[in-house]
Short mmCIF file of C-alpha atoms in Angstrom, two decimals:
data_model
loop_
_atom_site.label_atom_id
_atom_site.label_comp_id
_atom_site.label_asym_id
_atom_site.label_seq_id
_atom_site.Cartn_x
_atom_site.Cartn_y
_atom_site.Cartn_z
CA MET A 4 136.63 91.20 -147.63
CA PRO A 5 136.44 95.05 -147.65
CA PRO A 6 138.97 96.81 -149.92
CA GLU A 7 140.72 98.54 -147.01
CA CYS A 8 141.17 95.24 -145.17
CA GLU A 9 142.52 93.62 -148.30
CA GLU A 10 145.01 96.45 -148.77
CA VAL A 11 146.21 96.13 -145.17
CA GLU A 12 146.64 92.38 -145.57
CA ILE A 13 148.53 92.81 -148.84
CA ARG A 14 150.90 95.39 -147.38
CA GLY A 15 151.40 93.17 -144.32
CA MET A 16 152.45 90.28 -146.53
CA LEU A 17 154.81 92.56 -148.45
CA GLU A 18 156.41 93.72 -145.21
CA ARG A 19 156.99 90.07 -144.25
CA ASN A 20 158.71 89.54 -147.65
CA GLU A 21 156.03 87.10 -148.77
CA CYS A 22 155.80 88.88 -152.12
CA PRO A 23 159.08 89.71 -153.90
CA VAL A 24 158.10 93.20 -155.14
CA ASP A 25 160.10 96.40 -154.94
CA ARG A 26 158.58 98.75 -152.34
CA ALA A 27 159.10 101.82 -154.52
CA ALA A 28 157.26 100.14 -157.37
CA VAL A 29 154.47 99.21 -155.00
CA ASN A 30 153.98 102.80 -153.86
CA LYS A 31 153.94 104.07 -157.45
CA SER A 32 151.61 101.39 -158.81
CA PRO A 33 148.63 100.51 -156.58
CA LYS A 34 147.60 97.67 -158.92
CA LEU A 35 150.84 95.72 -158.39
CA PRO A 36 150.40 94.88 -154.69
CA ALA A 37 146.76 94.00 -155.25
CA LEU A 38 147.71 91.56 -158.01
CA CYS A 39 150.50 90.03 -156.00
CA GLY A 40 148.30 89.79 -152.91
CA ARG A 41 145.53 88.03 -154.78
CA ARG A 42 148.00 85.52 -156.19
CA ALA A 43 149.39 84.87 -152.73
CA MET A 44 145.89 84.39 -151.36
CA VAL A 45 144.98 81.99 -154.19
CA SER A 46 148.18 80.00 -153.61
CA LYS A 47 147.45 79.80 -149.88
CA PHE A 48 143.91 78.67 -150.62
CA TRP A 49 145.03 75.86 -152.93
CA CYS A 50 147.74 74.73 -150.50
CA HIS A 51 145.18 74.66 -147.72
CA GLU A 52 142.67 72.77 -149.89
CA ILE A 53 145.23 70.21 -151.08
CA GLY A 54 146.42 69.71 -147.52
CA ARG A 55 142.85 69.21 -146.29
CA ARG A 56 142.08 66.62 -148.95
CA TRP A 57 145.38 64.87 -148.28
CA ARG A 58 144.59 64.61 -144.57
CA GLN A 59 141.15 63.23 -145.41
CA ALA A 60 142.73 60.66 -147.72
CA GLY A 61 145.09 59.66 -144.94
CA LYS A 62 142.13 58.93 -142.67
CA GLN A 63 140.52 56.65 -145.25
CA GLU A 64 140.18 53.10 -144.06
CA PRO A 65 141.27 50.27 -146.37
CA PRO A 66 138.57 48.82 -148.60
CA GLN A 67 136.69 45.68 -147.73
CA ALA A 68 138.40 42.58 -149.05
CA ARG A 69 135.22 41.55 -150.84
CA VAL A 70 135.49 44.36 -153.41
CA LEU A 71 138.70 42.82 -154.73
CA THR A 72 136.95 39.59 -155.69
CA GLU A 73 133.58 40.62 -157.10
CA PRO A 74 132.44 42.47 -160.22
CA LYS A 75 131.14 46.00 -160.04
CA CYS A 76 127.71 45.03 -161.27
CA GLN A 77 127.09 42.36 -158.59
CA THR A 78 127.66 41.81 -154.89
CA HIS A 79 128.55 38.16 -155.33
CA VAL A 80 130.79 36.07 -157.56
CA ALA A 81 128.75 34.43 -160.29
CA THR A 82 130.09 31.65 -162.49
CA TRP A 83 130.52 33.99 -165.44
CA TYR A 84 132.86 36.19 -163.42
CA LEU A 85 134.91 33.19 -162.32
CA PHE A 86 135.37 32.21 -165.98
CA TYR A 87 136.07 35.84 -166.88
CA ARG A 88 138.92 36.14 -164.38
CA TRP A 89 140.63 33.02 -165.68
CA ILE A 90 140.14 34.14 -169.28
CA ILE A 91 141.91 37.39 -168.37
CA PHE A 92 144.73 35.30 -166.93
CA LEU A 93 144.98 33.24 -170.13
CA VAL A 94 145.13 36.40 -172.23
CA TRP A 95 147.98 37.78 -170.12
CA THR A 96 149.72 34.40 -170.37
CA SER A 97 149.48 34.54 -174.16
CA PHE A 98 150.91 38.08 -174.08
CA VAL A 99 153.94 36.91 -172.09
CA ILE A 100 154.55 33.85 -174.28
CA CYS A 101 154.26 35.83 -177.50
CA SER A 102 156.55 38.57 -176.21
CA VAL A 103 159.23 36.12 -175.04
CA PHE A 104 159.30 33.97 -178.19
CA GLU A 105 158.38 36.87 -180.52
CA PHE A 106 155.34 35.15 -182.01
CA GLY A 107 153.65 37.58 -184.38
CA SER A 108 156.83 39.52 -185.20
CA TYR A 109 157.71 40.05 -188.86
CA LYS A 110 161.44 40.21 -188.05
CA PRO A 111 162.17 38.30 -184.84
CA LEU A 112 165.65 38.87 -183.35
CA PHE A 113 165.66 35.79 -181.07
CA GLN A 114 167.52 37.54 -178.26
CA TYR A 115 165.60 36.01 -175.39
CA GLU A 116 168.13 37.14 -172.78
CA LYS A 117 167.21 40.78 -173.52
CA TRP A 118 163.51 40.28 -172.74
CA PRO A 119 163.69 41.44 -169.07
CA ILE A 120 165.31 44.83 -169.85
CA TYR A 121 162.26 46.48 -171.45
CA LEU A 122 159.60 48.31 -169.45
CA THR A 123 156.89 46.89 -171.71
CA ASN A 124 157.86 43.39 -170.62
CA TRP A 125 157.83 44.48 -166.98
CA ASP A 126 154.23 45.47 -167.60
CA MET A 127 153.56 42.05 -169.13
CA LEU A 128 155.01 40.27 -166.11
CA LEU A 129 153.07 42.45 -163.65
CA GLY A 130 149.87 41.88 -165.62
CA PHE A 131 150.42 38.13 -165.64
CA THR A 132 151.08 38.07 -161.88
CA GLN A 133 148.06 40.16 -160.89
CA ALA A 134 145.80 38.13 -163.18
CA LEU A 135 147.01 34.88 -161.59
CA ILE A 136 146.45 36.16 -158.04
CA GLY A 137 143.07 37.57 -159.04
CA GLY A 138 141.97 34.24 -160.47
CA ILE A 139 143.03 32.42 -157.30
CA LEU A 140 141.25 34.87 -154.99
CA VAL A 141 138.03 34.81 -157.01
CA SER A 142 138.08 31.00 -157.12
CA LYS A 143 138.49 30.92 -153.35
CA ARG A 144 135.61 33.38 -152.89
CA TRP A 145 133.42 31.38 -155.29
CA ARG A 146 133.96 28.22 -153.21
CA LEU A 147 133.28 30.01 -149.92
CA GLN A 148 129.95 31.28 -151.21
CA LYS A 149 128.63 27.72 -151.16
CA ILE A 150 128.69 27.80 -147.37
CA SER A 151 125.24 28.76 -146.09
CA ASP A 152 126.36 31.20 -143.37
CA PHE A 153 129.14 32.82 -145.43
CA ASP A 154 129.41 36.59 -144.93
CA PRO A 155 131.48 38.38 -147.64
CA CYS A 156 132.01 41.36 -145.32
CA GLY A 157 133.90 39.04 -143.00
CA LEU A 158 136.73 38.57 -145.49
CA LYS A 159 140.02 40.01 -144.27
CA LEU A 160 142.41 42.20 -146.24
CA GLU A 161 145.49 40.06 -145.77
CA PHE A 162 148.88 40.10 -147.54
CA THR A 163 147.67 38.32 -150.69
CA GLU A 164 144.72 40.69 -151.11
CA ARG A 165 146.93 43.73 -150.52
CA LEU A 166 149.49 42.43 -153.03
CA TYR A 167 146.76 41.93 -155.61
CA TRP A 168 145.44 45.44 -155.00
CA PHE A 169 148.96 46.89 -155.40
CA LEU A 170 149.72 44.92 -158.58
CA TYR A 171 146.36 45.73 -160.16
CA VAL A 172 146.72 49.49 -159.61
CA VAL A 173 150.31 49.46 -160.86
CA THR A 174 149.51 47.34 -163.92
CA THR A 175 146.58 49.53 -164.93
CA ASN A 176 148.57 52.76 -164.81
CA LEU A 177 151.72 51.21 -166.24
CA ALA A 178 149.88 49.65 -169.18
CA ILE A 179 148.34 52.98 -170.18
CA GLY A 180 151.62 54.81 -169.58
CA VAL A 181 153.63 52.31 -171.65
CA THR A 182 151.20 52.58 -174.55
CA MET A 183 151.23 56.38 -174.60
CA CYS A 184 155.00 56.74 -174.13
CA TYR A 185 155.80 54.11 -176.74
CA TRP A 186 153.74 55.60 -179.55
CA PHE A 187 154.60 59.22 -178.76
CA ALA A 188 158.27 58.96 -177.74
CA VAL A 189 159.79 55.58 -178.60
CA TYR A 190 158.27 54.20 -181.79
CA ASN A 191 160.49 54.62 -184.84
CA PRO A 192 159.23 53.12 -188.13
CA GLU A 193 162.82 52.69 -189.29
CA ILE A 194 163.56 50.34 -186.40
CA HIS A 195 160.26 49.03 -185.07
CA GLN A 196 157.87 46.89 -187.07
CA LEU A 197 154.14 47.61 -187.02
CA ASP A 198 153.32 43.92 -186.69
CA PRO A 199 150.77 41.92 -184.65
CA LEU A 200 153.24 41.48 -181.78
CA ASN A 201 153.83 45.22 -181.53
CA ILE A 202 150.09 45.92 -181.51
CA MET A 203 149.56 43.24 -178.88
CA MET A 204 152.25 44.59 -176.54
CA HIS A 205 151.56 48.31 -176.95
CA VAL A 206 147.81 48.54 -177.62
CA CYS A 207 146.07 45.39 -176.45
CA ASN A 208 147.66 45.63 -173.00
CA SER A 209 145.93 48.97 -172.32
CA VAL A 210 142.64 47.87 -173.90
CA LEU A 211 142.60 44.76 -171.71
CA MET A 212 143.21 46.73 -168.51
CA LEU A 213 140.63 49.39 -169.39
CA VAL A 214 137.98 46.72 -170.02
CA ASP A 215 138.91 45.00 -166.77
CA PHE A 216 138.89 48.36 -164.98
CA VAL A 217 135.23 48.87 -165.94
CA VAL A 218 134.22 45.35 -164.86
CA THR A 219 136.00 45.07 -161.52
CA SER A 220 135.36 46.82 -158.20
CA ILE A 221 139.00 47.43 -157.28
CA PRO A 222 139.42 50.92 -155.78
CA PHE A 223 142.06 53.48 -156.73
CA ARG A 224 143.17 55.84 -153.96
CA LEU A 225 144.89 59.17 -154.63
CA ARG A 226 147.22 58.65 -151.67
CA ASN A 227 148.61 55.48 -153.29
CA PHE A 228 150.25 57.39 -156.15
CA TRP A 229 153.67 56.26 -154.90
CA TRP A 230 152.90 52.65 -155.88
CA CYS A 231 153.32 53.38 -159.59
CA LEU A 232 155.98 55.99 -158.93
CA SER A 233 158.12 53.45 -157.07
CA ILE A 234 158.10 51.11 -160.09
CA ALA A 235 159.08 54.00 -162.39
CA VAL A 236 161.95 55.06 -160.11
CA PHE A 237 163.12 51.48 -159.78
CA TYR A 238 163.20 51.10 -163.57
CA VAL A 239 165.18 54.34 -163.94
CA ILE A 240 167.75 53.00 -161.47
CA PHE A 241 167.86 49.73 -163.39
CA THR A 242 168.57 51.50 -166.70
CA ALA A 243 171.46 53.42 -165.10
CA ILE A 244 172.98 50.24 -163.66
CA TYR A 245 172.47 48.46 -166.99
CA TYR A 246 174.28 51.29 -168.80
CA VAL A 247 177.21 51.32 -166.38
CA ALA A 248 177.51 47.54 -166.75
CA GLY A 249 177.84 47.98 -170.54
CA GLY A 250 174.46 46.52 -171.43
CA LEU A 251 173.11 46.73 -174.98
CA ASP A 252 169.61 46.60 -176.44
CA LYS A 253 168.41 44.10 -179.05
CA HIS A 254 169.95 46.19 -181.84
CA GLY A 255 173.38 46.42 -180.22
CA LEU A 256 173.00 50.02 -179.04
CA HIS A 257 174.34 51.15 -175.65
CA TYR A 258 170.93 52.01 -174.19
CA ILE A 259 167.56 50.38 -173.69
CA TYR A 260 165.47 53.26 -175.04
CA LYS A 261 166.89 56.15 -177.03
CA ILE A 262 165.12 58.70 -174.82
CA ILE A 263 166.91 57.17 -171.79
CA ASP A 264 170.48 57.41 -173.03
CA TRP A 265 172.83 57.89 -170.08
CA LYS A 266 175.58 59.20 -172.35
CA ARG A 267 173.53 62.39 -172.06
CA PRO A 268 172.81 62.43 -168.32
CA ALA A 269 171.25 65.91 -168.13
CA ARG A 270 168.69 65.19 -170.83
CA THR A 271 168.03 61.70 -169.49
CA LEU A 272 167.41 63.01 -165.97
CA LEU A 273 164.92 65.52 -167.36
CA VAL A 274 163.17 62.76 -169.30
CA CYS A 275 163.04 60.56 -166.19
CA ALA A 276 161.67 63.42 -164.08
CA GLY A 277 159.03 64.07 -166.72
CA GLY A 278 158.17 60.37 -166.81
CA CYS A 279 157.73 60.21 -163.04
CA THR A 280 155.52 63.30 -163.17
CA PHE A 281 153.50 61.74 -165.98
CA VAL A 282 152.98 58.54 -163.96
CA THR A 283 151.74 60.57 -160.99
CA VAL A 284 149.33 62.60 -163.14
CA LEU A 285 148.12 59.41 -164.80
CA HIS A 286 147.32 57.91 -161.42
CA CYS A 287 145.27 61.01 -160.53
CA VAL A 288 143.35 60.64 -163.81
CA THR A 289 142.70 56.97 -163.06
CA CYS A 290 141.37 57.89 -159.61
CA THR A 291 139.00 60.37 -161.27
CA LEU A 292 137.84 57.69 -163.71
CA THR A 293 137.23 55.41 -160.74
CA ASP A 294 134.85 57.98 -159.23
CA VAL A 295 133.07 58.29 -162.59
CA ARG A 296 132.77 54.51 -162.85
CA ASP A 297 131.33 54.20 -159.35
CA ARG A 298 128.81 57.01 -159.93
CA VAL A 299 127.63 55.44 -163.19
CA TYR A 300 127.13 52.06 -161.53
CA ARG A 301 125.31 53.66 -158.58
CA LYS A 302 122.99 55.49 -160.95
CA ILE A 303 122.27 52.31 -162.90
CA ALA A 304 121.70 50.37 -159.66
CA GLY A 305 119.30 53.08 -158.47
CA LYS A 306 117.25 52.89 -161.66
CA LEU A 307 117.11 49.10 -161.46
CA GLY A 308 116.24 49.17 -157.76
CA LYS A 309 119.33 47.18 -156.75
CA PRO A 310 121.63 47.88 -153.77
CA ALA A 311 124.63 49.98 -154.76
CA GLN A 312 128.04 48.54 -154.06
CA THR A 313 130.32 50.45 -151.68
CA ASN A 314 133.96 50.10 -150.70
CA ALA A 315 134.07 51.43 -147.14
CA THR A 316 134.80 49.16 -144.20
CA ASN A 317 132.00 50.54 -142.09
CA ASP A 318 129.24 49.87 -144.59
CA LYS A 319 126.44 47.50 -143.79
CA PRO A 320 126.81 44.02 -145.21
CA LEU A 321 125.26 43.60 -148.62
CA PRO A 322 122.96 40.68 -149.35
CA GLU A 323 124.94 37.80 -150.73
CA LYS A 324 123.55 35.72 -153.54
CA GLN A 325 124.67 32.13 -153.71
CA ALA A 326 126.92 31.38 -156.62
CA GLU A 327 125.69 29.13 -159.37
CA VAL A 328 126.80 25.56 -159.01
CA VAL A 329 128.27 24.02 -162.15
#
């Protein structure tokens, strides 16, 4: 844009009060309107770009149901993947059992009725549920593959598949978020024990989901950020209700987590707002990692001369290999 045109545009924006700058200061300092104008133009550009990408995301069709039940490295469900999915379920089951009965704790408190109040245990329950549904769906897909004319692209994205997709995305982000928040904001060596149970609940949960994230084909969409955000908001509401009802934590304190102490509502609201923002940013990071994962697998498939897996509904059907019969 020519300098004179830019100056006219800047002064036009100033006249429409789009830039809160004193007119006298503008006339005395020619650099000020130029700086303000450039910032306004940059802001408009980013708003336009974000809006464009958001509209494109809204036009995205749902993924094919087959990508929820097959590994990233293959376009069919082999026997090893069937066993893998049920092993993941057994690991999550062991997590839940150990957390409920405090197996692996150096100083168990045996307050089983307090188990449901902690966000970490919500993550455990979500992980257990998604692993169970995943195992069932993969087992169903593995049986269907034995039919000679079975077409994986004909699978429908019904309620169970959508629920599994929702739970998997939420569990992945929540597991990573719980681990980071616990070690940076909650852990207190004077209260919490660095024992096998603590490591299992606040380290192994994230490691398990990251490993599974690399293996599976489940997509993460930027537009679905509200899935994780809804769980975070729901937990915040739960902590407020629990406080009003006079609930105590395992140590007899009138809060669940010290950083969410409703006796200090202003600070707690700021912490909750920061937590919701963190969950949203974490989902964006996970979506970026999903793109990286898909590109790496496509590059490897190209070098090996194999068909690359895609998630769109309008893609051509991929060749289906019959599952191994045990």
